[in-house]
Amino acid sequence: HGMRGDFEGALVLSVGAPAGAMITVTEAFSYHAVNLTGGAVTLPDVGSLPTLGGFTGTLTGANFGHDDYTLAIRAGGSACDATFWASDTSATCTVASGVASRSLSMVLTHGGLMATLATAAVYDAPVLSQIDPSNGPTTGAFNATIRGSNFGPYDSTLSGTIGVTFCGGVLWVSDVEVVCTVPAGVNASLDAVVVVAVQEGLPLEASFSYDLPVVS
């Protein structure tokens, strides 16, 4: 008879013998390991996703099993918000929110079998759209609000620069807003940059200027 299953390890086969005796054969059979060969493929930019999550990506491979009764998928250190078994070669994961990292592994387990796709996706880098105010005194030490996206769903390791000088501190407000304590400096049309975890966003070019000297 054919056999189906979704677990790792040996099966125990009981074979009939004369006079009602039973012979047990151990370590006679095991299912093939789960194999992942593909990652999130339906993003506009393959391999990236917004920090607020909510994106459903498809994993492809082999030996995902004949049904979904024990399917689990983790993206990085977090369980997927939702998982769906599609076939023996395909499953989906609705990725949870998170902060930028260089690589996000996907781990699929099914009935005791496990496979890892080491570099499946990366959360999107921060995007800057506005700094307010866009000018201030050369003494610095005032707050400027930076707006954009992908600053993360929670407070994480943040840093920022005005020109080439680091902000005195960066306060997380939301995924779309952070506050930079502007350092002392000079010059006009300086770039603003925000770094979330390990990912640096593109600079908001020529977005901040220190006030011009005043002669009295």
PDB file of N, CA, C and O in Angstrom, residues 21 30 39 55 65 99 101 106 155 173 175 192 195 199 209:
ATOM      1  N   ALA A  21       3.530 -14.960  15.571  1.00  0.00           N
ATOM      2  CA  ALA A  21       4.625 -14.093  16.045  1.00  0.00           C
ATOM      3  C   ALA A  21       4.691 -12.838  15.181  1.00  0.00           C
ATOM      4  O   ALA A  21       4.299 -12.830  14.023  1.00  0.00           O
ATOM      5  N   SER A  30      12.085   6.704   6.143  1.00  0.00           N
ATOM      6  CA  SER A  30      11.890   8.080   6.593  1.00  0.00           C
ATOM      7  C   SER A  30      11.515   8.932   5.392  1.00  0.00           C
ATOM      8  O   SER A  30      11.911   8.636   4.258  1.00  0.00           O
ATOM      9  N   GLY A  39      11.658  32.213  -2.623  1.00  0.00           N
ATOM     10  CA  GLY A  39      11.236  33.098  -1.551  1.00  0.00           C
ATOM     11  C   GLY A  39      10.071  33.975  -1.963  1.00  0.00           C
ATOM     12  O   GLY A  39       9.287  33.630  -2.840  1.00  0.00           O
ATOM     13  N   PHE A  55       2.605  41.898   4.173  1.00  0.00           N
ATOM     14  CA  PHE A  55       2.814  41.359   2.832  1.00  0.00           C
ATOM     15  C   PHE A  55       2.790  39.832   2.863  1.00  0.00           C
ATOM     16  O   PHE A  55       3.378  39.206   3.739  1.00  0.00           O
ATOM     17  N   GLY A  65       4.502  18.369   2.282  1.00  0.00           N
ATOM     18  CA  GLY A  65       3.465  17.500   2.836  1.00  0.00           C
ATOM     19  C   GLY A  65       2.189  17.493   2.013  1.00  0.00           C
ATOM     20  O   GLY A  65       2.016  18.278   1.085  1.00  0.00           O
ATOM     21  N   VAL A  99      11.878  45.517  11.810  1.00  0.00           N
ATOM     22  CA  VAL A  99      12.792  46.599  11.437  1.00  0.00           C
ATOM     23  C   VAL A  99      13.823  46.077  10.456  1.00  0.00           C
ATOM     24  O   VAL A  99      14.012  44.876  10.304  1.00  0.00           O
ATOM     25  N   SER A 101      16.877  44.837   8.389  1.00  0.00           N
ATOM     26  CA  SER A 101      18.014  43.957   8.647  1.00  0.00           C
ATOM     27  C   SER A 101      18.631  43.590   7.308  1.00  0.00           C
ATOM     28  O   SER A 101      18.013  43.747   6.265  1.00  0.00           O
ATOM     29  N   MET A 106      13.756  32.662   6.226  1.00  0.00           N
ATOM     30  CA  MET A 106      12.429  32.055   6.341  1.00  0.00           C
ATOM     31  C   MET A 106      12.632  30.612   6.762  1.00  0.00           C
ATOM     32  O   MET A 106      13.412  29.877   6.149  1.00  0.00           O
ATOM     33  N   ASP A 155      10.292  51.364  18.558  1.00  0.00           N
ATOM     34  CA  ASP A 155      11.583  52.026  18.778  1.00  0.00           C
ATOM     35  C   ASP A 155      12.703  50.996  18.677  1.00  0.00           C
ATOM     36  O   ASP A 155      12.663  49.955  19.328  1.00  0.00           O
ATOM     37  N   VAL A 173       9.082  58.166  16.784  1.00  0.00           N
ATOM     38  CA  VAL A 173       7.695  58.542  17.072  1.00  0.00           C
ATOM     39  C   VAL A 173       6.741  57.516  16.483  1.00  0.00           C
ATOM     40  O   VAL A 173       5.810  57.059  17.139  1.00  0.00           O
ATOM     41  N   ASP A 175       6.230  54.773  12.577  1.00  0.00           N
ATOM     42  CA  ASP A 175       6.845  54.251  11.357  1.00  0.00           C
ATOM     43  C   ASP A 175       7.070  55.345  10.325  1.00  0.00           C
ATOM     44  O   ASP A 175       7.873  55.175   9.408  1.00  0.00           O
ATOM     45  N   ALA A 192      20.017  65.162   4.828  1.00  0.00           N
ATOM     46  CA  ALA A 192      19.604  64.500   6.060  1.00  0.00           C
ATOM     47  C   ALA A 192      19.521  62.999   5.801  1.00  0.00           C
ATOM     48  O   ALA A 192      19.043  62.573   4.741  1.00  0.00           O
ATOM     49  N   VAL A 195      19.255  56.211   9.815  1.00  0.00           N
ATOM     50  CA  VAL A 195      19.631  54.792   9.795  1.00  0.00           C
ATOM     51  C   VAL A 195      18.757  54.059  10.803  1.00  0.00           C
ATOM     52  O   VAL A 195      18.680  54.453  11.974  1.00  0.00           O
ATOM     53  N   GLN A 199      20.165  49.467   8.415  1.00  0.00           N
ATOM     54  CA  GLN A 199      19.888  49.942   7.062  1.00  0.00           C
ATOM     55  C   GLN A 199      19.830  51.458   7.000  1.00  0.00           C
ATOM     56  O   GLN A 199      19.109  52.108   7.755  1.00  0.00           O
ATOM     57  N   SER A 209      19.387  73.752   6.070  1.00  0.00           N
ATOM     58  CA  SER A 209      20.386  74.830   6.014  1.00  0.00           C
ATOM     59  C   SER A 209      20.497  75.500   7.385  1.00  0.00           C
ATOM     60  O   SER A 209      19.481  75.720   8.061  1.00  0.00           O
TER      61      SER A 209
END
